[in-house]
């Protein structure tokens, strides 16, 4: 809650980096949050907001820069909301990533947990992006939201986006620039699949026949696998040249428009490897919040699997992929697929009996109720995959209080230079 505003300028020395990447200093015993500042730096800041939790500021000047400060990789850094952490050495960034995991765990009393050296996704590897497009009097603005604002930064460079998607950006800008009416705001989802790029344009504008033809031409020219136009909730398949497919351990899974996949193929491989090695001695494995089978199919080469997922299109994709695997020469053990809302109806202790391992990969909110059931179960190994260090730590504590040991936590930085972080924790019953 905002208490008051004070346009006050103060000079502070930064002591640490917070979870949102802000430099943190102290002033009159209160924490001072300084976006863009690094530990050891002396900075002059303007206080923009005073809250109970501390002073929120804007940096005016770096009076004494840190030796860990570097030139950002991207010319849009500081304005574009995509990346917050490009102003430091790789060494400091890596340490901050690891500390974030440690800090979240410590908040739940899990200070002893072993946090490994993070896996960092390489630059230019992000294969799933959502861009914004706004038609203005001076042309189309196309890029990402500015930091903390709905303004769009018109990007001419992006060091995180996969180069195949990036190559499409100027062409897409031209296409949408010719189609969108004044002030139309669109969201463009681009996903790099095994059969090419899958495009979904979300905008309140019904396209004409001529515009539709331009989109088909675009898809042909740039080898787009599928191009959908979503207007007022209606998903219009403009052209499906080749069904978008993801491949997991040789199993081809159809990807419905805009469906979830891990952000980079490199981080996905690391997570699959960790999940497989943790489950190596299991017979039956439950894969909860399975999505389209990122972990299900690699595991199904060795283990009997129950995959549980709440999105119906993902469940259908799993079933189709499982059914067509034998014809494609891929041998799987038994794969049972269940459509179920795991927030309302988590797998009960009774249902968990008979599983040697459980892989659980919920959305950002975590899976408190499911963890409570697991904590009372006899399952030997739990692999918890999470895109939110805070809910990961909260849920980890439930398991630890239920008698599990948290063996190791691997930070997987698949949203490079951002404050998002994936964690993979392996828990065992002694
Ligand atoms: C972080 S994704 C993980 C997907 C998959 N494990 C992967 O790695 O690709 C979370 C998944 O949980 C599913 N989900 C969200 N809410 C759910 C719920 N209440 N019950 C079951 N599944 C849900 C989403 O549809 C999504 O597929």
PDB file of C-alpha atoms in Angstrom, residues 135-398:
ATOM      1  CA  UNK A 135      -0.831   0.043 -34.978  1.00  0.00           C
ATOM      2  CA  UNK A 136      -0.056   3.758 -34.654  1.00  0.00           C
ATOM      3  CA  UNK A 137      -0.241   6.808 -36.918  1.00  0.00           C
ATOM      4  CA  UNK A 138       3.491   6.439 -37.596  1.00  0.00           C
ATOM      5  CA  UNK A 139       3.382   2.701 -38.282  1.00  0.00           C
ATOM      6  CA  UNK A 140       3.371  -0.598 -36.403  1.00  0.00           C
ATOM      7  CA  UNK A 141       5.175  -0.801 -33.064  1.00  0.00           C
ATOM      8  CA  UNK A 142       6.262  -4.420 -32.529  1.00  0.00           C
ATOM      9  CA  UNK A 143       8.099  -5.873 -29.558  1.00  0.00           C
ATOM     10  CA  UNK A 144       7.801  -6.374 -25.816  1.00  0.00           C
ATOM     11  CA  UNK A 145       6.183  -4.359 -23.031  1.00  0.00           C
ATOM     12  CA  UNK A 146       8.447  -1.790 -21.425  1.00  0.00           C
ATOM     13  CA  UNK A 147       9.482  -2.493 -17.830  1.00  0.00           C
ATOM     14  CA  UNK A 148       6.487  -1.996 -15.503  1.00  0.00           C
ATOM     15  CA  UNK A 149       4.318  -0.479 -18.242  1.00  0.00           C
ATOM     16  CA  UNK A 150       1.961  -1.290 -21.104  1.00  0.00           C
ATOM     17  CA  UNK A 151       4.019   0.769 -23.559  1.00  0.00           C
ATOM     18  CA  UNK A 152       5.579  -1.356 -26.278  1.00  0.00           C
ATOM     19  CA  UNK A 153       9.285  -1.206 -27.055  1.00  0.00           C
ATOM     20  CA  UNK A 154       9.794  -1.491 -30.820  1.00  0.00           C
ATOM     21  CA  UNK A 155      12.608  -4.041 -30.884  1.00  0.00           C
ATOM     22  CA  UNK A 156      15.372  -4.041 -33.488  1.00  0.00           C
ATOM     23  CA  UNK A 157      17.473  -6.532 -31.530  1.00  0.00           C
ATOM     24  CA  UNK A 158      16.787  -9.430 -29.148  1.00  0.00           C
ATOM     25  CA  UNK A 159      19.629 -11.543 -27.748  1.00  0.00           C
ATOM     26  CA  UNK A 160      17.333 -14.121 -26.132  1.00  0.00           C
ATOM     27  CA  UNK A 161      14.902 -15.018 -28.931  1.00  0.00           C
ATOM     28  CA  UNK A 162      15.731 -18.082 -31.036  1.00  0.00           C
ATOM     29  CA  UNK A 163      17.367 -16.899 -34.253  1.00  0.00           C
ATOM     30  CA  UNK A 164      14.717 -18.665 -36.409  1.00  0.00           C
ATOM     31  CA  UNK A 165      11.939 -16.692 -34.710  1.00  0.00           C
ATOM     32  CA  UNK A 166      13.951 -13.479 -34.700  1.00  0.00           C
ATOM     33  CA  UNK A 167      14.494 -13.768 -38.472  1.00  0.00           C
ATOM     34  CA  UNK A 168      10.721 -13.606 -38.860  1.00  0.00           C
ATOM     35  CA  UNK A 169      10.189 -10.442 -36.801  1.00  0.00           C
ATOM     36  CA  UNK A 170      10.766  -7.783 -39.535  1.00  0.00           C
ATOM     37  CA  UNK A 171       8.612  -9.786 -41.979  1.00  0.00           C
ATOM     38  CA  UNK A 172       5.813 -10.184 -39.435  1.00  0.00           C
ATOM     39  CA  UNK A 173       6.016  -6.487 -38.679  1.00  0.00           C
ATOM     40  CA  UNK A 174       5.484  -5.705 -42.358  1.00  0.00           C
ATOM     41  CA  UNK A 175       2.559  -8.146 -42.640  1.00  0.00           C
ATOM     42  CA  UNK A 176       0.741  -6.922 -39.518  1.00  0.00           C
ATOM     43  CA  UNK A 177       1.563  -3.311 -40.403  1.00  0.00           C
ATOM     44  CA  UNK A 178      -0.474  -3.811 -43.610  1.00  0.00           C
ATOM     45  CA  UNK A 179      -3.365  -5.580 -41.881  1.00  0.00           C
ATOM     46  CA  UNK A 180      -4.054  -4.050 -38.474  1.00  0.00           C
ATOM     47  CA  UNK A 181      -6.320  -0.981 -38.297  1.00  0.00           C
ATOM     48  CA  UNK A 182      -5.317   2.126 -36.320  1.00  0.00           C
ATOM     49  CA  UNK A 183      -4.929   1.519 -32.563  1.00  0.00           C
ATOM     50  CA  UNK A 184      -5.427  -2.250 -32.909  1.00  0.00           C
ATOM     51  CA  UNK A 185      -3.377  -4.091 -30.299  1.00  0.00           C
ATOM     52  CA  UNK A 186      -2.349  -7.670 -31.079  1.00  0.00           C
ATOM     53  CA  UNK A 187      -0.473 -10.371 -29.241  1.00  0.00           C
ATOM     54  CA  UNK A 188       1.614 -12.643 -31.440  1.00  0.00           C
ATOM     55  CA  UNK A 189       2.606 -16.072 -30.112  1.00  0.00           C
ATOM     56  CA  UNK A 190       5.455 -17.747 -31.964  1.00  0.00           C
ATOM     57  CA  UNK A 191       6.598 -21.250 -31.068  1.00  0.00           C
ATOM     58  CA  UNK A 192       9.420 -23.102 -32.762  1.00  0.00           C
ATOM     59  CA  UNK A 193       8.326 -26.722 -33.187  1.00  0.00           C
ATOM     60  CA  UNK A 194       9.970 -29.728 -34.849  1.00  0.00           C
ATOM     61  CA  UNK A 195       8.007 -28.937 -38.029  1.00  0.00           C
ATOM     62  CA  UNK A 196       8.564 -25.178 -38.145  1.00  0.00           C
ATOM     63  CA  UNK A 197       7.158 -22.075 -36.500  1.00  0.00           C
ATOM     64  CA  UNK A 198       3.610 -22.100 -35.164  1.00  0.00           C
ATOM     65  CA  UNK A 199       2.004 -18.630 -35.203  1.00  0.00           C
ATOM     66  CA  UNK A 200      -1.089 -17.385 -33.377  1.00  0.00           C
ATOM     67  CA  UNK A 201      -2.183 -13.757 -33.741  1.00  0.00           C
ATOM     68  CA  UNK A 202      -4.617 -12.638 -31.051  1.00  0.00           C
ATOM     69  CA  UNK A 203      -6.432  -9.426 -31.958  1.00  0.00           C
ATOM     70  CA  UNK A 204      -9.914  -7.898 -31.997  1.00  0.00           C
ATOM     71  CA  UNK A 205      -9.936  -7.526 -35.787  1.00  0.00           C
ATOM     72  CA  UNK A 206     -11.706  -9.831 -38.203  1.00  0.00           C
ATOM     73  CA  UNK A 207      -9.564 -10.293 -41.293  1.00  0.00           C
ATOM     74  CA  UNK A 208     -10.849  -9.778 -44.798  1.00  0.00           C
ATOM     75  CA  UNK A 209     -10.385 -12.294 -47.607  1.00  0.00           C
ATOM     76  CA  UNK A 210      -7.518 -10.253 -49.019  1.00  0.00           C
ATOM     77  CA  UNK A 211      -5.766 -10.083 -45.637  1.00  0.00           C
ATOM     78  CA  UNK A 212      -6.262 -13.818 -45.211  1.00  0.00           C
ATOM     79  CA  UNK A 213      -4.588 -14.411 -48.563  1.00  0.00           C
ATOM     80  CA  UNK A 214      -1.674 -12.217 -47.472  1.00  0.00           C
ATOM     81  CA  UNK A 215      -1.290 -14.402 -44.345  1.00  0.00           C
ATOM     82  CA  UNK A 216      -1.340 -17.613 -46.420  1.00  0.00           C
ATOM     83  CA  UNK A 217       1.293 -16.122 -48.739  1.00  0.00           C
ATOM     84  CA  UNK A 218       3.356 -15.178 -45.681  1.00  0.00           C
ATOM     85  CA  UNK A 219       3.109 -18.739 -44.305  1.00  0.00           C
ATOM     86  CA  UNK A 220       4.259 -20.155 -47.652  1.00  0.00           C
ATOM     87  CA  UNK A 221       7.100 -17.664 -48.064  1.00  0.00           C
ATOM     88  CA  UNK A 222       8.502 -18.172 -44.575  1.00  0.00           C
ATOM     89  CA  UNK A 223       7.798 -21.867 -44.085  1.00  0.00           C
ATOM     90  CA  UNK A 224       5.315 -21.367 -41.229  1.00  0.00           C
ATOM     91  CA  UNK A 225       3.868 -24.702 -40.070  1.00  0.00           C
ATOM     92  CA  UNK A 226       0.532 -23.286 -38.866  1.00  0.00           C
ATOM     93  CA  UNK A 227      -0.948 -19.783 -38.795  1.00  0.00           C
ATOM     94  CA  UNK A 228      -4.007 -19.112 -36.609  1.00  0.00           C
ATOM     95  CA  UNK A 229      -5.911 -15.861 -36.152  1.00  0.00           C
ATOM     96  CA  UNK A 230      -7.827 -15.502 -32.864  1.00  0.00           C
ATOM     97  CA  UNK A 231     -10.464 -12.787 -32.791  1.00  0.00           C
ATOM     98  CA  UNK A 232     -13.013 -12.452 -29.963  1.00  0.00           C
ATOM     99  CA  UNK A 233     -12.077 -15.908 -28.683  1.00  0.00           C
ATOM    100  CA  UNK A 234     -12.649 -17.596 -32.059  1.00  0.00           C
ATOM    101  CA  UNK A 235      -9.574 -19.448 -33.303  1.00  0.00           C
ATOM    102  CA  UNK A 236      -9.460 -19.307 -37.091  1.00  0.00           C
ATOM    103  CA  UNK A 237      -6.968 -21.682 -38.722  1.00  0.00           C
ATOM    104  CA  UNK A 238      -5.793 -19.512 -41.617  1.00  0.00           C
ATOM    105  CA  UNK A 239      -3.459 -22.202 -42.862  1.00  0.00           C
ATOM    106  CA  UNK A 240      -1.980 -25.425 -41.469  1.00  0.00           C
ATOM    107  CA  UNK A 241       0.814 -26.311 -43.887  1.00  0.00           C
ATOM    108  CA  UNK A 242       2.282 -28.968 -41.614  1.00  0.00           C
ATOM    109  CA  UNK A 243       0.903 -29.984 -38.259  1.00  0.00           C
ATOM    110  CA  UNK A 244       3.075 -28.440 -35.491  1.00  0.00           C
ATOM    111  CA  UNK A 245       4.800 -31.339 -33.745  1.00  0.00           C
ATOM    112  CA  UNK A 246       7.016 -31.646 -30.668  1.00  0.00           C
ATOM    113  CA  UNK A 247       9.213 -34.685 -30.265  1.00  0.00           C
ATOM    114  CA  UNK A 248      10.023 -36.305 -26.913  1.00  0.00           C
ATOM    115  CA  UNK A 249      12.282 -39.394 -26.920  1.00  0.00           C
ATOM    116  CA  UNK A 250      11.243 -40.138 -30.497  1.00  0.00           C
ATOM    117  CA  UNK A 251       7.511 -39.761 -29.784  1.00  0.00           C
ATOM    118  CA  UNK A 252       5.840 -37.181 -32.006  1.00  0.00           C
ATOM    119  CA  UNK A 253       3.240 -35.115 -30.145  1.00  0.00           C
ATOM    120  CA  UNK A 254       0.881 -32.705 -31.934  1.00  0.00           C
ATOM    121  CA  UNK A 255       1.022 -29.208 -30.462  1.00  0.00           C
ATOM    122  CA  UNK A 256      -2.256 -27.295 -30.276  1.00  0.00           C
ATOM    123  CA  UNK A 257      -1.995 -23.530 -30.974  1.00  0.00           C
ATOM    124  CA  UNK A 258      -0.189 -21.722 -28.174  1.00  0.00           C
ATOM    125  CA  UNK A 259       0.134 -24.883 -25.970  1.00  0.00           C
ATOM    126  CA  UNK A 260       2.791 -25.047 -23.222  1.00  0.00           C
ATOM    127  CA  UNK A 261       6.317 -26.234 -23.970  1.00  0.00           C
ATOM    128  CA  UNK A 262       9.508 -25.543 -22.001  1.00  0.00           C
ATOM    129  CA  UNK A 263      11.135 -22.266 -23.093  1.00  0.00           C
ATOM    130  CA  UNK A 264      14.315 -23.683 -24.652  1.00  0.00           C
ATOM    131  CA  UNK A 265      15.248 -27.121 -25.973  1.00  0.00           C
ATOM    132  CA  UNK A 266      18.540 -27.011 -24.023  1.00  0.00           C
ATOM    133  CA  UNK A 267      16.841 -26.451 -20.655  1.00  0.00           C
ATOM    134  CA  UNK A 268      14.198 -29.037 -21.504  1.00  0.00           C
ATOM    135  CA  UNK A 269      16.962 -31.618 -22.127  1.00  0.00           C
ATOM    136  CA  UNK A 270      18.578 -30.831 -18.758  1.00  0.00           C
ATOM    137  CA  UNK A 271      15.266 -31.173 -16.915  1.00  0.00           C
ATOM    138  CA  UNK A 272      14.390 -34.445 -18.667  1.00  0.00           C
ATOM    139  CA  UNK A 273      17.801 -35.833 -17.791  1.00  0.00           C
ATOM    140  CA  UNK A 274      17.370 -34.885 -14.126  1.00  0.00           C
ATOM    141  CA  UNK A 275      13.868 -36.380 -13.982  1.00  0.00           C
ATOM    142  CA  UNK A 276      15.014 -39.603 -15.644  1.00  0.00           C
ATOM    143  CA  UNK A 277      18.000 -40.098 -13.365  1.00  0.00           C
ATOM    144  CA  UNK A 278      15.923 -39.431 -10.224  1.00  0.00           C
ATOM    145  CA  UNK A 279      13.326 -42.015 -11.346  1.00  0.00           C
ATOM    146  CA  UNK A 280      15.832 -44.575 -12.663  1.00  0.00           C
ATOM    147  CA  UNK A 281      15.072 -47.264 -10.080  1.00  0.00           C
ATOM    148  CA  UNK A 282      11.286 -46.753 -10.105  1.00  0.00           C
ATOM    149  CA  UNK A 283       8.800 -49.197 -11.618  1.00  0.00           C
ATOM    150  CA  UNK A 284       5.646 -47.074 -11.767  1.00  0.00           C
ATOM    151  CA  UNK A 285       5.863 -43.291 -12.108  1.00  0.00           C
ATOM    152  CA  UNK A 286       3.091 -40.664 -11.959  1.00  0.00           C
ATOM    153  CA  UNK A 287       3.702 -37.533 -14.045  1.00  0.00           C
ATOM    154  CA  UNK A 288       1.422 -34.842 -12.583  1.00  0.00           C
ATOM    155  CA  UNK A 289       0.686 -31.660 -14.573  1.00  0.00           C
ATOM    156  CA  UNK A 290       2.154 -33.573 -17.498  1.00  0.00           C
ATOM    157  CA  UNK A 291       1.316 -31.080 -20.275  1.00  0.00           C
ATOM    158  CA  UNK A 292       1.877 -32.726 -23.670  1.00  0.00           C
ATOM    159  CA  UNK A 293       4.368 -35.227 -22.265  1.00  0.00           C
ATOM    160  CA  UNK A 294       7.775 -33.522 -21.928  1.00  0.00           C
ATOM    161  CA  UNK A 295       8.605 -35.972 -19.125  1.00  0.00           C
ATOM    162  CA  UNK A 296       5.941 -38.631 -19.826  1.00  0.00           C
ATOM    163  CA  UNK A 297       7.440 -40.028 -23.022  1.00  0.00           C
ATOM    164  CA  UNK A 298      11.143 -40.035 -22.084  1.00  0.00           C
ATOM    165  CA  UNK A 299      10.100 -41.830 -18.856  1.00  0.00           C
ATOM    166  CA  UNK A 300       7.763 -44.205 -20.706  1.00  0.00           C
ATOM    167  CA  UNK A 301      10.727 -45.808 -22.472  1.00  0.00           C
ATOM    168  CA  UNK A 302      11.660 -47.423 -19.104  1.00  0.00           C
ATOM    169  CA  UNK A 303       8.727 -47.091 -16.715  1.00  0.00           C
ATOM    170  CA  UNK A 304       4.973 -47.537 -16.517  1.00  0.00           C
ATOM    171  CA  UNK A 305       3.473 -44.053 -16.467  1.00  0.00           C
ATOM    172  CA  UNK A 306       0.319 -42.368 -15.291  1.00  0.00           C
ATOM    173  CA  UNK A 307       0.153 -38.889 -16.878  1.00  0.00           C
ATOM    174  CA  UNK A 308      -2.355 -36.479 -15.290  1.00  0.00           C
ATOM    175  CA  UNK A 309      -3.189 -33.148 -16.887  1.00  0.00           C
ATOM    176  CA  UNK A 310      -5.963 -30.558 -16.660  1.00  0.00           C
ATOM    177  CA  UNK A 311      -5.982 -29.117 -20.208  1.00  0.00           C
ATOM    178  CA  UNK A 312      -8.146 -31.231 -22.481  1.00  0.00           C
ATOM    179  CA  UNK A 313      -6.209 -30.479 -25.681  1.00  0.00           C
ATOM    180  CA  UNK A 314      -2.963 -31.588 -23.978  1.00  0.00           C
ATOM    181  CA  UNK A 315      -4.670 -34.806 -22.801  1.00  0.00           C
ATOM    182  CA  UNK A 316      -5.839 -35.525 -26.353  1.00  0.00           C
ATOM    183  CA  UNK A 317      -2.351 -34.805 -27.710  1.00  0.00           C
ATOM    184  CA  UNK A 318      -0.875 -37.253 -25.176  1.00  0.00           C
ATOM    185  CA  UNK A 319      -3.364 -39.962 -26.102  1.00  0.00           C
ATOM    186  CA  UNK A 320      -2.823 -39.501 -29.842  1.00  0.00           C
ATOM    187  CA  UNK A 321       0.947 -39.588 -29.435  1.00  0.00           C
ATOM    188  CA  UNK A 322       0.830 -42.688 -27.232  1.00  0.00           C
ATOM    189  CA  UNK A 323      -1.468 -44.488 -29.683  1.00  0.00           C
ATOM    190  CA  UNK A 324       0.633 -43.694 -32.727  1.00  0.00           C
ATOM    191  CA  UNK A 325       4.053 -44.402 -31.146  1.00  0.00           C
ATOM    192  CA  UNK A 326       4.119 -48.196 -31.860  1.00  0.00           C
ATOM    193  CA  UNK A 327       3.385 -47.671 -35.572  1.00  0.00           C
ATOM    194  CA  UNK A 328       6.340 -45.266 -35.686  1.00  0.00           C
ATOM    195  CA  UNK A 329       8.546 -47.999 -34.180  1.00  0.00           C
ATOM    196  CA  UNK A 330       8.770 -46.407 -30.698  1.00  0.00           C
ATOM    197  CA  UNK A 331       8.354 -48.929 -27.882  1.00  0.00           C
ATOM    198  CA  UNK A 332       6.757 -47.570 -24.747  1.00  0.00           C
ATOM    199  CA  UNK A 333       5.783 -49.211 -21.485  1.00  0.00           C
ATOM    200  CA  UNK A 334       2.188 -48.727 -20.362  1.00  0.00           C
ATOM    201  CA  UNK A 335       1.081 -45.056 -20.523  1.00  0.00           C
ATOM    202  CA  UNK A 336      -2.244 -44.228 -18.851  1.00  0.00           C
ATOM    203  CA  UNK A 337      -3.528 -40.685 -19.398  1.00  0.00           C
ATOM    204  CA  UNK A 338      -6.024 -38.972 -17.068  1.00  0.00           C
ATOM    205  CA  UNK A 339      -7.825 -35.688 -17.529  1.00  0.00           C
ATOM    206  CA  UNK A 340      -8.190 -34.218 -14.058  1.00  0.00           C
ATOM    207  CA  UNK A 341      -8.117 -30.925 -12.185  1.00  0.00           C
ATOM    208  CA  UNK A 342      -5.322 -31.522  -9.699  1.00  0.00           C
ATOM    209  CA  UNK A 343      -6.068 -28.332  -7.780  1.00  0.00           C
ATOM    210  CA  UNK A 344      -9.586 -29.444  -6.922  1.00  0.00           C
ATOM    211  CA  UNK A 345      -8.931 -33.171  -6.919  1.00  0.00           C
ATOM    212  CA  UNK A 346      -5.310 -33.998  -6.139  1.00  0.00           C
ATOM    213  CA  UNK A 347      -4.291 -37.671  -6.286  1.00  0.00           C
ATOM    214  CA  UNK A 348      -5.136 -39.046  -2.841  1.00  0.00           C
ATOM    215  CA  UNK A 349      -2.777 -41.006  -0.598  1.00  0.00           C
ATOM    216  CA  UNK A 350      -4.693 -44.134  -1.600  1.00  0.00           C
ATOM    217  CA  UNK A 351      -4.310 -43.381  -5.320  1.00  0.00           C
ATOM    218  CA  UNK A 352      -0.608 -42.679  -4.857  1.00  0.00           C
ATOM    219  CA  UNK A 353      -0.020 -46.110  -3.346  1.00  0.00           C
ATOM    220  CA  UNK A 354       1.826 -48.315  -5.807  1.00  0.00           C
ATOM    221  CA  UNK A 355       3.819 -45.490  -7.394  1.00  0.00           C
ATOM    222  CA  UNK A 356       7.560 -45.554  -6.749  1.00  0.00           C
ATOM    223  CA  UNK A 357       8.129 -42.032  -8.033  1.00  0.00           C
ATOM    224  CA  UNK A 358       6.094 -38.907  -8.754  1.00  0.00           C
ATOM    225  CA  UNK A 359       7.123 -36.063 -11.060  1.00  0.00           C
ATOM    226  CA  UNK A 360       5.172 -32.888 -10.377  1.00  0.00           C
ATOM    227  CA  UNK A 361       5.398 -29.738 -12.524  1.00  0.00           C
ATOM    228  CA  UNK A 362       2.551 -27.357 -11.611  1.00  0.00           C
ATOM    229  CA  UNK A 363       1.906 -23.787 -12.809  1.00  0.00           C
ATOM    230  CA  UNK A 364       3.299 -20.803 -10.848  1.00  0.00           C
ATOM    231  CA  UNK A 365       0.796 -21.211  -7.997  1.00  0.00           C
ATOM    232  CA  UNK A 366       2.419 -24.503  -7.036  1.00  0.00           C
ATOM    233  CA  UNK A 367       0.496 -27.565  -5.862  1.00  0.00           C
ATOM    234  CA  UNK A 368      -0.055 -27.228  -2.145  1.00  0.00           C
ATOM    235  CA  UNK A 369      -2.953 -29.707  -1.883  1.00  0.00           C
ATOM    236  CA  UNK A 370      -1.212 -32.324  -3.994  1.00  0.00           C
ATOM    237  CA  UNK A 371       1.960 -31.939  -1.909  1.00  0.00           C
ATOM    238  CA  UNK A 372      -0.083 -32.486   1.265  1.00  0.00           C
ATOM    239  CA  UNK A 373      -1.262 -35.833  -0.129  1.00  0.00           C
ATOM    240  CA  UNK A 374       2.263 -36.740  -1.230  1.00  0.00           C
ATOM    241  CA  UNK A 375       3.628 -35.820   2.204  1.00  0.00           C
ATOM    242  CA  UNK A 376       1.426 -38.548   3.725  1.00  0.00           C
ATOM    243  CA  UNK A 377       2.136 -41.098   0.993  1.00  0.00           C
ATOM    244  CA  UNK A 378       4.681 -43.899   0.758  1.00  0.00           C
ATOM    245  CA  UNK A 379       6.066 -42.704  -2.615  1.00  0.00           C
ATOM    246  CA  UNK A 380       9.852 -43.080  -2.443  1.00  0.00           C
ATOM    247  CA  UNK A 381      10.948 -40.343  -4.835  1.00  0.00           C
ATOM    248  CA  UNK A 382       9.343 -37.010  -5.705  1.00  0.00           C
ATOM    249  CA  UNK A 383      10.794 -34.794  -8.418  1.00  0.00           C
ATOM    250  CA  UNK A 384       9.399 -31.288  -8.119  1.00  0.00           C
ATOM    251  CA  UNK A 385       9.779 -29.022 -11.158  1.00  0.00           C
ATOM    252  CA  UNK A 386       8.676 -25.427 -10.697  1.00  0.00           C
ATOM    253  CA  UNK A 387       8.803 -22.049 -12.412  1.00  0.00           C
ATOM    254  CA  UNK A 388       8.311 -20.198  -9.129  1.00  0.00           C
ATOM    255  CA  UNK A 389      11.040 -20.457  -6.454  1.00  0.00           C
ATOM    256  CA  UNK A 390       8.647 -19.213  -3.734  1.00  0.00           C
ATOM    257  CA  UNK A 391       5.908 -21.798  -4.278  1.00  0.00           C
ATOM    258  CA  UNK A 392       8.588 -24.428  -4.903  1.00  0.00           C
ATOM    259  CA  UNK A 393      10.033 -23.711  -1.442  1.00  0.00           C
ATOM    260  CA  UNK A 394       6.602 -23.613   0.221  1.00  0.00           C
ATOM    261  CA  UNK A 395       5.725 -27.001  -1.308  1.00  0.00           C
ATOM    262  CA  UNK A 396       9.194 -28.394  -0.508  1.00  0.00           C
ATOM    263  CA  UNK A 397       8.603 -27.631   3.130  1.00  0.00           C
ATOM    264  CA  UNK A 398       5.365 -29.622   3.095  1.00  0.00           C
TER     265      UNK A 398
END
